[in-house]
Amino acid sequence: MPLMRGRTRFWRIAALGLLLFAGAMLVTRFRSSQEPKSLTATVRYSENLPAPLFSGTALQNGCFVLVTRTISLTKVRRTMFDVEKRFNNRFNYPYVFLSEQPFSETFQRSVRKMTNASVIFGLINGEYWQYPEWINMDRAERAAEAWADANDVSADRSGWRHMVRFWAAPVAMHPALHQFKYMWRLEPGSHYTCDFTYDPFDYMQSHGLSYGFAISMEAMPDTVPTLWDAALEYIQSSKPQGENSLGWLISQPTWKSQYLHYNRCEFLTNFELVDLDFIRSEEYQQLFDYLDRKSGIYYEHWTDASIRSLAVALLLAPSKVRWFDDVGYKHDLLNNCPAGANRQMRCHCDPSKSSHLVPMSCSARWNLTASRIDFDTISSS
């Protein structure tokens, strides 16, 4: 009997232990489901990356470019995490970080740990981070206050406007970029939601492209009220003779008017692939200087997207530009989600919510309407 009682006690203890273990596992699972996921877990990557598809083994002369500050380190790391996992761990293109303020040692160490690629840090010349000498400061301040009141934002956005102006053209002249031909702009906090099966830099070079985008939308009317008038003035004074893609920027005649009209389409430049020689070209620099003197960045709400999009449409043939519709990209509420790639299980996004499906999108319009337009047919009305 003592032996039986001992065995019974053993099995009771064992059963109790199993129950406690099972309970602990349930609690752990519940807690893990309620706790925030780590940065690594926020994006589900394919177990087996497709073999890279590119025309050659040599890297092109390209780099990633970020204009940011030390305070944005967390956002920078999130974006670099995506870029490395989705693409650059197989190619090791360098990163160029630019700021009007020196980056802290902590920032520099932290971003270097994110990649095996080389990392370059550069300072932006102070002349690009202040108001141009021709700006009427009273008018600029009134414009900033009016915009702030209408959009419920801070009126003190001078740093943002300086950054916009820098991205519009001076970035290509920065000494840190002199050695590079191609620039892939990265926006801190943006996400890349699909694995890359080819090298976009190599695609740009092998197809002779000058510009690539992922998302394009119509700008709000109150942001660029005089941009098109400025563009028409430039066209009349400079009389450009080369190719253009103005068909993308022009809406067809309607019952309201017999003329073609500016539709305010813009490329979202927080993702862009650019042949820097295009921005460095005499034609681009002349157009930028003309628009810069119009001061719409400071008196209205022109952005680098406004200026870059106009330059692309005025100066490049459609064959020089590509909508990278196969790139999974998300920034704030806007995203590009490729349905084809998603069916291959390379993406973590919903194709039905891709921004190119909304009425204000100009992405698909590029493939449908980008064409050369005779300047004589364009109206300023």
CSV table of C-alpha atoms in Angstrom, one decimal:
chain,number,residue,atom,x,y,z
A,1,MET,CA,0.0,0.0,0.0
A,2,PRO,CA,2.8,2.5,0.8
A,3,LEU,CA,4.2,1.8,-2.7
A,4,MET,CA,0.8,2.5,-4.4
A,5,ARG,CA,0.4,5.7,-2.4
A,6,GLY,CA,3.8,6.8,-3.5
A,7,ARG,CA,3.0,6.1,-7.2
A,8,THR,CA,-0.3,7.9,-6.9
A,9,ARG,CA,1.4,11.0,-5.4
A,10,PHE,CA,4.0,10.9,-8.2
A,11,TRP,CA,1.4,10.9,-10.9
A,12,ARG,CA,-0.6,13.7,-9.2
A,13,ILE,CA,2.5,15.8,-9.0
A,14,ALA,CA,3.4,15.0,-12.6
A,15,ALA,CA,-0.2,15.9,-13.8
A,16,LEU,CA,-0.1,19.1,-11.8
A,17,GLY,CA,3.2,20.0,-13.4
A,18,LEU,CA,1.9,19.4,-16.8
A,19,LEU,CA,-1.2,21.6,-16.1
A,20,LEU,CA,1.1,24.4,-14.8
A,21,PHE,CA,3.3,24.1,-17.9
A,22,ALA,CA,0.3,24.3,-20.2
A,23,GLY,CA,-1.1,27.3,-18.4
A,24,ALA,CA,2.3,29.1,-18.6
A,25,MET,CA,2.4,28.5,-22.3
A,26,LEU,CA,-1.1,29.9,-22.8
A,27,VAL,CA,-0.2,33.0,-20.8
A,28,THR,CA,2.9,33.5,-22.8
A,29,ARG,CA,1.1,33.2,-26.1
A,30,PHE,CA,-1.6,35.6,-24.9
A,31,ARG,CA,1.0,38.2,-23.7
A,32,SER,CA,2.9,37.9,-27.0
A,33,SER,CA,-0.2,38.5,-29.0
A,34,GLN,CA,-1.0,41.6,-26.9
A,35,GLU,CA,2.5,43.1,-26.9
A,36,PRO,CA,3.9,45.3,-29.7
A,37,LYS,CA,5.9,43.4,-32.2
A,38,SER,CA,9.6,44.1,-32.7
A,39,LEU,CA,10.9,46.0,-35.7
A,40,THR,CA,11.9,42.7,-37.3
A,41,ALA,CA,8.5,41.2,-36.9
A,42,THR,CA,6.5,44.1,-38.4
A,43,VAL,CA,7.3,43.0,-42.0
A,44,ARG,CA,7.0,39.4,-43.1
A,45,TYR,CA,9.6,38.5,-45.6
A,46,SER,CA,9.7,35.6,-48.1
A,47,GLU,CA,11.6,32.6,-46.8
A,48,ASN,CA,13.3,32.1,-50.2
A,49,LEU,CA,14.2,35.3,-52.1
A,50,PRO,CA,13.9,34.9,-55.9
A,51,ALA,CA,17.1,34.8,-57.8
A,52,PRO,CA,18.2,38.4,-58.6
A,53,LEU,CA,17.4,39.3,-62.2
A,54,PHE,CA,19.8,41.9,-63.6
A,55,SER,CA,21.8,42.3,-66.8
A,56,GLY,CA,25.3,42.1,-65.3
A,57,THR,CA,27.2,41.4,-62.2
A,58,ALA,CA,28.9,44.8,-61.8
A,59,LEU,CA,27.2,47.4,-59.7
A,60,GLN,CA,26.1,50.6,-61.3
A,61,ASN,CA,27.4,54.0,-60.1
A,62,GLY,CA,24.5,54.7,-57.8
A,63,CYS,CA,23.8,55.5,-54.2
A,64,PHE,CA,21.0,56.0,-51.7
A,65,VAL,CA,20.5,59.5,-50.5
A,66,LEU,CA,18.8,60.8,-47.4
A,67,VAL,CA,18.5,64.4,-46.2
A,68,THR,CA,17.8,64.0,-42.5
A,69,ARG,CA,18.8,64.9,-38.9
A,70,THR,CA,20.1,63.0,-35.9
A,71,ILE,CA,16.7,63.2,-34.3
A,72,SER,CA,15.2,61.0,-37.0
A,73,LEU,CA,17.5,58.0,-36.3
A,74,THR,CA,14.6,55.6,-35.5
A,75,LYS,CA,12.8,56.4,-38.8
A,76,VAL,CA,16.1,56.1,-40.7
A,77,ARG,CA,16.8,52.7,-39.2
A,78,ARG,CA,13.3,51.4,-40.1
A,79,THR,CA,13.7,52.4,-43.7
A,80,MET,CA,17.3,51.0,-43.9
A,81,PHE,CA,16.0,47.8,-42.4
A,82,ASP,CA,13.5,47.4,-45.2
A,83,VAL,CA,16.0,48.4,-47.9
A,84,GLU,CA,18.7,46.0,-46.7
A,85,LYS,CA,16.3,43.0,-46.3
A,86,ARG,CA,14.4,43.6,-49.5
A,87,PHE,CA,17.3,44.6,-51.8
A,88,ASN,CA,20.7,46.0,-50.7
A,89,ASN,CA,22.0,43.0,-48.7
A,90,ARG,CA,22.7,41.5,-52.1
A,91,PHE,CA,24.2,44.6,-53.8
A,92,ASN,CA,25.7,46.8,-51.1
A,93,TYR,CA,25.1,50.2,-52.7
A,94,PRO,CA,26.5,53.0,-50.6
A,95,TYR,CA,24.4,55.4,-48.5
A,96,VAL,CA,24.9,59.2,-48.5
A,97,PHE,CA,23.5,61.1,-45.5
A,98,LEU,CA,23.2,64.8,-45.8
A,99,SER,CA,22.2,67.4,-43.2
A,100,GLU,CA,22.6,71.1,-42.4
A,101,GLN,CA,23.7,69.9,-38.9
A,102,PRO,CA,26.5,67.5,-38.0
A,103,PHE,CA,25.4,64.0,-37.3
A,104,SER,CA,26.1,62.7,-33.8
A,105,GLU,CA,28.6,59.9,-33.3
A,106,THR,CA,25.7,57.7,-32.0
A,107,PHE,CA,23.8,58.3,-35.3
A,108,GLN,CA,26.8,57.5,-37.4
A,109,ARG,CA,27.6,54.3,-35.5
A,110,SER,CA,24.0,53.2,-35.5
A,111,VAL,CA,23.4,53.5,-39.3
A,112,ARG,CA,26.8,51.9,-40.1
A,113,LYS,CA,25.6,48.8,-38.1
A,114,MET,CA,22.6,48.5,-40.4
A,115,THR,CA,24.5,47.7,-43.5
A,116,ASN,CA,27.7,46.2,-44.9
A,117,ALA,CA,27.8,49.0,-47.6
A,118,SER,CA,29.9,52.1,-47.3
A,119,VAL,CA,28.2,55.1,-45.6
A,120,ILE,CA,29.1,58.7,-46.4
A,121,PHE,CA,28.1,61.7,-44.2
A,122,GLY,CA,28.0,65.2,-45.6
A,123,LEU,CA,27.1,68.8,-44.5
A,124,ILE,CA,24.8,71.0,-46.5
A,125,ASN,CA,26.2,74.4,-47.3
A,126,GLY,CA,24.5,77.1,-45.2
A,127,GLU,CA,23.6,79.1,-48.2
A,128,TYR,CA,21.0,76.4,-49.1
A,129,TRP,CA,19.5,76.5,-45.6
A,130,GLN,CA,18.5,80.1,-45.5
A,131,TYR,CA,16.2,82.4,-47.4
A,132,PRO,CA,17.5,83.5,-50.8
A,133,GLU,CA,18.5,87.1,-50.9
A,134,TRP,CA,15.6,88.1,-53.2
A,135,ILE,CA,12.9,86.8,-50.9
A,136,ASN,CA,10.6,89.4,-49.3
A,137,MET,CA,10.5,88.2,-45.8
A,138,ASP,CA,7.3,89.9,-44.8
A,139,ARG,CA,5.5,88.3,-47.8
A,140,ALA,CA,7.1,84.9,-47.0
A,141,GLU,CA,6.0,85.0,-43.3
A,142,ARG,CA,2.4,86.1,-44.3
A,143,ALA,CA,2.3,83.2,-46.7
A,144,ALA,CA,3.5,80.7,-44.1
A,145,GLU,CA,1.0,82.0,-41.6
A,146,ALA,CA,-1.9,81.7,-44.1
A,147,TRP,CA,-0.9,78.2,-45.0
A,148,ALA,CA,-0.6,77.2,-41.3
A,149,ASP,CA,-4.1,78.6,-40.5
A,150,ALA,CA,-5.7,76.9,-43.5
A,151,ASN,CA,-4.0,73.5,-42.8
A,152,ASP,CA,-3.7,73.5,-39.1
A,153,VAL,CA,0.1,73.2,-39.0
A,154,SER,CA,2.9,75.2,-37.5
A,155,ALA,CA,3.8,78.4,-39.4
A,156,ASP,CA,7.5,77.9,-38.5
A,157,ARG,CA,8.4,75.6,-41.4
A,158,SER,CA,11.3,77.5,-42.8
A,159,GLY,CA,13.6,74.5,-42.4
A,160,TRP,CA,11.1,72.3,-44.4
A,161,ARG,CA,11.0,74.9,-47.2
A,162,HIS,CA,14.8,75.1,-47.3
A,163,MET,CA,15.0,71.3,-47.6
A,164,VAL,CA,12.4,71.3,-50.4
A,165,ARG,CA,14.5,73.9,-52.3
A,166,PHE,CA,17.7,71.8,-51.7
A,167,TRP,CA,16.1,68.6,-53.0
A,168,ALA,CA,14.7,70.4,-56.1
A,169,ALA,CA,18.2,70.9,-57.6
A,170,PRO,CA,21.2,71.7,-55.4
A,171,VAL,CA,21.4,68.2,-54.0
A,172,ALA,CA,22.9,66.9,-57.3
A,173,MET,CA,25.7,69.4,-56.9
A,174,HIS,CA,26.7,68.4,-53.4
A,175,PRO,CA,30.4,67.3,-53.2
A,176,ALA,CA,29.3,64.0,-51.6
A,177,LEU,CA,27.5,63.1,-54.8
A,178,HIS,CA,30.1,64.1,-57.3
A,179,GLN,CA,31.3,60.6,-57.8
A,180,PHE,CA,27.8,59.1,-58.4
A,181,LYS,CA,25.6,59.0,-61.5
A,182,TYR,CA,22.4,57.6,-60.1
A,183,MET,CA,20.5,58.6,-56.9
A,184,TRP,CA,17.8,56.6,-55.1
A,185,ARG,CA,16.1,58.9,-52.7
A,186,LEU,CA,15.1,57.4,-49.3
A,187,GLU,CA,12.6,59.0,-47.0
A,188,PRO,CA,13.1,58.3,-43.3
A,189,GLY,CA,10.1,56.3,-42.1
A,190,SER,CA,9.1,55.0,-45.5
A,191,HIS,CA,8.6,51.3,-46.0
A,192,TYR,CA,9.5,48.9,-48.8
A,193,THR,CA,6.9,46.1,-48.9
A,194,CYS,CA,8.2,43.8,-51.6
A,195,ASP,CA,11.4,41.8,-52.3
A,196,PHE,CA,13.3,43.1,-55.3
A,197,THR,CA,14.1,40.6,-58.0
A,198,TYR,CA,16.3,42.9,-60.0
A,199,ASP,CA,18.6,45.9,-59.6
A,200,PRO,CA,16.7,49.2,-60.2
A,201,PHE,CA,20.0,51.0,-60.7
A,202,ASP,CA,21.0,48.6,-63.4
A,203,TYR,CA,17.6,48.8,-65.0
A,204,MET,CA,17.9,52.6,-65.2
A,205,GLN,CA,21.3,52.3,-66.9
A,206,SER,CA,20.5,49.4,-69.3
A,207,HIS,CA,17.3,51.1,-70.5
A,208,GLY,CA,18.8,54.6,-70.8
A,209,LEU,CA,16.3,56.0,-68.2
A,210,SER,CA,16.7,59.4,-66.5
A,211,TYR,CA,13.8,59.3,-64.0
A,212,GLY,CA,11.8,56.6,-62.1
A,213,PHE,CA,8.9,57.0,-59.7
A,214,ALA,CA,6.5,54.8,-57.7
A,215,ILE,CA,3.6,57.1,-56.8
A,216,SER,CA,2.1,60.1,-58.6
A,217,MET,CA,-0.8,62.2,-57.5
A,218,GLU,CA,-2.6,65.5,-58.3
A,219,ALA,CA,-1.4,68.4,-56.2
A,220,MET,CA,-4.0,70.4,-54.3
A,221,PRO,CA,-4.9,73.6,-56.2
A,222,ASP,CA,-3.9,75.9,-53.4
A,223,THR,CA,-0.3,74.6,-53.3
A,224,VAL,CA,0.7,75.6,-56.9
A,225,PRO,CA,-1.7,78.4,-58.0
A,226,THR,CA,0.9,80.1,-60.2
A,227,LEU,CA,3.3,77.3,-61.1
A,228,TRP,CA,1.8,76.7,-64.5
A,229,ASP,CA,1.8,80.4,-65.4
A,230,ALA,CA,5.5,80.4,-64.5
A,231,ALA,CA,6.1,77.4,-66.7
A,232,LEU,CA,4.4,79.0,-69.6
A,233,GLU,CA,6.5,82.1,-69.2
A,234,TYR,CA,9.6,80.0,-69.2
A,235,ILE,CA,8.4,78.2,-72.3
A,236,GLN,CA,7.8,81.4,-74.1
A,237,SER,CA,11.1,82.9,-73.2
A,238,SER,CA,13.4,79.9,-73.7
A,239,LYS,CA,11.5,78.2,-76.5
A,240,PRO,CA,12.7,74.6,-75.7
A,241,GLN,CA,13.1,72.5,-78.9
A,242,GLY,CA,13.7,69.0,-77.6
A,243,GLU,CA,11.5,66.2,-76.6
A,244,ASN,CA,8.9,66.5,-73.8
A,245,SER,CA,6.3,64.4,-72.0
A,246,LEU,CA,3.7,67.2,-71.5
A,247,GLY,CA,0.9,65.0,-72.5
A,248,TRP,CA,1.0,63.7,-68.9
A,249,LEU,CA,0.6,67.2,-67.4
A,250,ILE,CA,-2.2,68.3,-69.8
A,251,SER,CA,-5.8,67.4,-69.6
A,252,GLN,CA,-7.7,67.1,-72.8
A,253,PRO,CA,-10.3,69.7,-73.9
A,254,THR,CA,-13.7,69.5,-72.4
A,255,TRP,CA,-17.1,71.2,-72.9
A,256,LYS,CA,-15.8,73.9,-70.5
A,257,SER,CA,-12.9,74.9,-72.7
A,258,GLN,CA,-11.4,74.2,-76.1
A,259,TYR,CA,-7.9,74.4,-74.7
A,260,LEU,CA,-5.6,71.9,-73.0
A,261,HIS,CA,-5.2,72.4,-69.3
A,262,TYR,CA,-2.6,71.8,-66.6
A,263,ASN,CA,-3.8,69.0,-64.3
A,264,ARG,CA,-1.3,69.4,-61.4
A,265,CYS,CA,0.1,65.9,-61.6
A,266,GLU,CA,3.2,65.4,-59.6
A,267,PHE,CA,5.6,62.6,-58.9
A,268,LEU,CA,6.0,61.9,-55.2
A,269,THR,CA,9.7,62.4,-54.8
A,270,ASN,CA,10.1,60.7,-51.5
A,271,PHE,CA,10.8,57.7,-53.7
A,272,GLU,CA,12.6,58.5,-56.9
A,273,LEU,CA,15.4,57.1,-59.0
A,274,VAL,CA,17.3,59.8,-60.9
A,275,ASP,CA,20.1,60.1,-63.3
A,276,LEU,CA,22.0,62.9,-61.6
A,277,ASP,CA,23.3,64.1,-64.9
A,278,PHE,CA,19.7,65.1,-65.8
A,279,ILE,CA,19.5,67.4,-62.8
A,280,ARG,CA,23.0,68.7,-63.4
A,281,SER,CA,22.2,69.5,-67.1
A,282,GLU,CA,22.2,73.1,-68.3
A,283,GLU,CA,18.5,72.7,-69.3
A,284,TYR,CA,17.4,71.6,-65.9
A,285,GLN,CA,19.5,74.2,-64.1
A,286,GLN,CA,18.1,77.0,-66.2
A,287,LEU,CA,14.5,75.9,-65.5
A,288,PHE,CA,15.2,75.6,-61.8
A,289,ASP,CA,16.9,79.0,-61.6
A,290,TYR,CA,13.9,80.5,-63.4
A,291,LEU,CA,11.3,78.9,-61.1
A,292,ASP,CA,13.5,79.5,-58.0
A,293,ARG,CA,13.4,83.2,-58.7
A,294,LYS,CA,9.6,83.0,-58.8
A,295,SER,CA,9.8,82.1,-55.1
A,296,GLY,CA,6.8,79.8,-55.1
A,297,ILE,CA,8.5,77.6,-52.5
A,298,TYR,CA,8.3,80.5,-50.0
A,299,TYR,CA,5.3,82.5,-51.2
A,300,GLU,CA,3.1,79.5,-52.1
A,301,HIS,CA,3.6,75.8,-51.4
A,302,TRP,CA,5.7,74.6,-54.3
A,303,THR,CA,7.8,71.5,-53.4
A,304,ASP,CA,10.7,69.7,-55.0
A,305,ALA,CA,8.0,67.3,-56.3
A,306,SER,CA,6.3,70.2,-58.1
A,307,ILE,CA,9.5,71.4,-59.7
A,308,ARG,CA,11.0,68.0,-60.5
A,309,SER,CA,7.7,66.8,-62.1
A,310,LEU,CA,7.5,69.9,-64.3
A,311,ALA,CA,11.2,69.5,-65.3
A,312,VAL,CA,10.6,65.9,-66.3
A,313,ALA,CA,7.6,66.7,-68.3
A,314,LEU,CA,9.2,69.7,-70.1
A,315,LEU,CA,12.7,68.2,-70.7
A,316,LEU,CA,12.4,64.4,-71.0
A,317,ALA,CA,10.8,62.1,-73.6
A,318,PRO,CA,8.4,59.4,-72.2
A,319,SER,CA,11.0,56.7,-73.1
A,320,LYS,CA,13.3,58.3,-70.5
A,321,VAL,CA,10.9,57.8,-67.6
A,322,ARG,CA,9.5,54.7,-65.9
A,323,TRP,CA,6.7,54.1,-63.5
A,324,PHE,CA,8.2,51.4,-61.2
A,325,ASP,CA,4.8,49.8,-60.7
A,326,ASP,CA,6.5,46.6,-59.5
A,327,VAL,CA,8.1,48.3,-56.5
A,328,GLY,CA,6.2,47.9,-53.2
A,329,TYR,CA,6.5,51.2,-51.4
A,330,LYS,CA,4.6,52.9,-48.6
A,331,HIS,CA,4.9,56.4,-47.2
A,332,ASP,CA,2.3,57.8,-44.7
A,333,LEU,CA,-1.1,57.0,-46.2
A,334,LEU,CA,0.1,56.5,-49.8
A,335,ASN,CA,1.5,53.2,-51.2
A,336,ASN,CA,2.2,51.4,-54.4
A,337,CYS,CA,1.4,47.7,-54.2
A,338,PRO,CA,2.1,45.5,-57.3
A,339,ALA,CA,-0.6,42.9,-57.7
A,340,GLY,CA,1.6,40.6,-59.9
A,341,ALA,CA,4.5,40.5,-57.4
A,342,ASN,CA,2.1,40.1,-54.5
A,343,ARG,CA,0.7,36.9,-56.2
A,344,GLN,CA,4.2,35.5,-56.1
A,345,MET,CA,4.3,36.0,-52.3
A,346,ARG,CA,7.0,38.6,-52.4
A,347,CYS,CA,4.9,41.4,-50.9
A,348,HIS,CA,3.4,42.4,-47.6
A,349,CYS,CA,0.7,44.8,-48.9
A,350,ASP,CA,-2.9,44.8,-50.2
A,351,PRO,CA,-3.0,45.5,-54.0
A,352,SER,CA,-6.6,46.6,-53.7
A,353,LYS,CA,-5.5,49.5,-51.6
A,354,SER,CA,-2.7,50.7,-53.9
A,355,SER,CA,-2.8,54.5,-54.4
A,356,HIS,CA,-2.7,54.2,-58.2
A,357,LEU,CA,-6.4,53.1,-57.9
A,358,VAL,CA,-7.7,56.3,-56.4
A,359,PRO,CA,-9.2,59.1,-58.7
A,360,MET,CA,-6.4,61.6,-57.9
A,361,SER,CA,-3.7,59.2,-58.9
A,362,CYS,CA,-1.5,60.2,-61.9
A,363,SER,CA,0.6,57.0,-62.0
A,364,ALA,CA,-1.3,55.0,-64.6
A,365,ARG,CA,-1.9,58.2,-66.5
A,366,TRP,CA,1.8,58.3,-67.2
A,367,ASN,CA,1.7,55.1,-69.3
A,368,LEU,CA,-1.5,56.3,-71.0
A,369,THR,CA,-0.9,59.9,-71.7
A,370,ALA,CA,2.8,60.8,-71.6
A,371,SER,CA,3.6,62.2,-75.0
A,372,ARG,CA,5.1,65.2,-76.8
A,373,ILE,CA,2.9,68.3,-77.0
A,374,ASP,CA,3.4,71.2,-79.2
A,375,PHE,CA,3.7,74.3,-77.0
A,376,ASP,CA,1.5,76.4,-79.2
A,377,THR,CA,-1.5,74.2,-78.2
A,378,ILE,CA,-1.2,75.0,-74.5
A,379,SER,CA,-3.4,77.5,-72.7
A,380,SER,CA,-2.7,79.3,-69.4
A,381,SER,CA,-6.4,79.3,-68.6
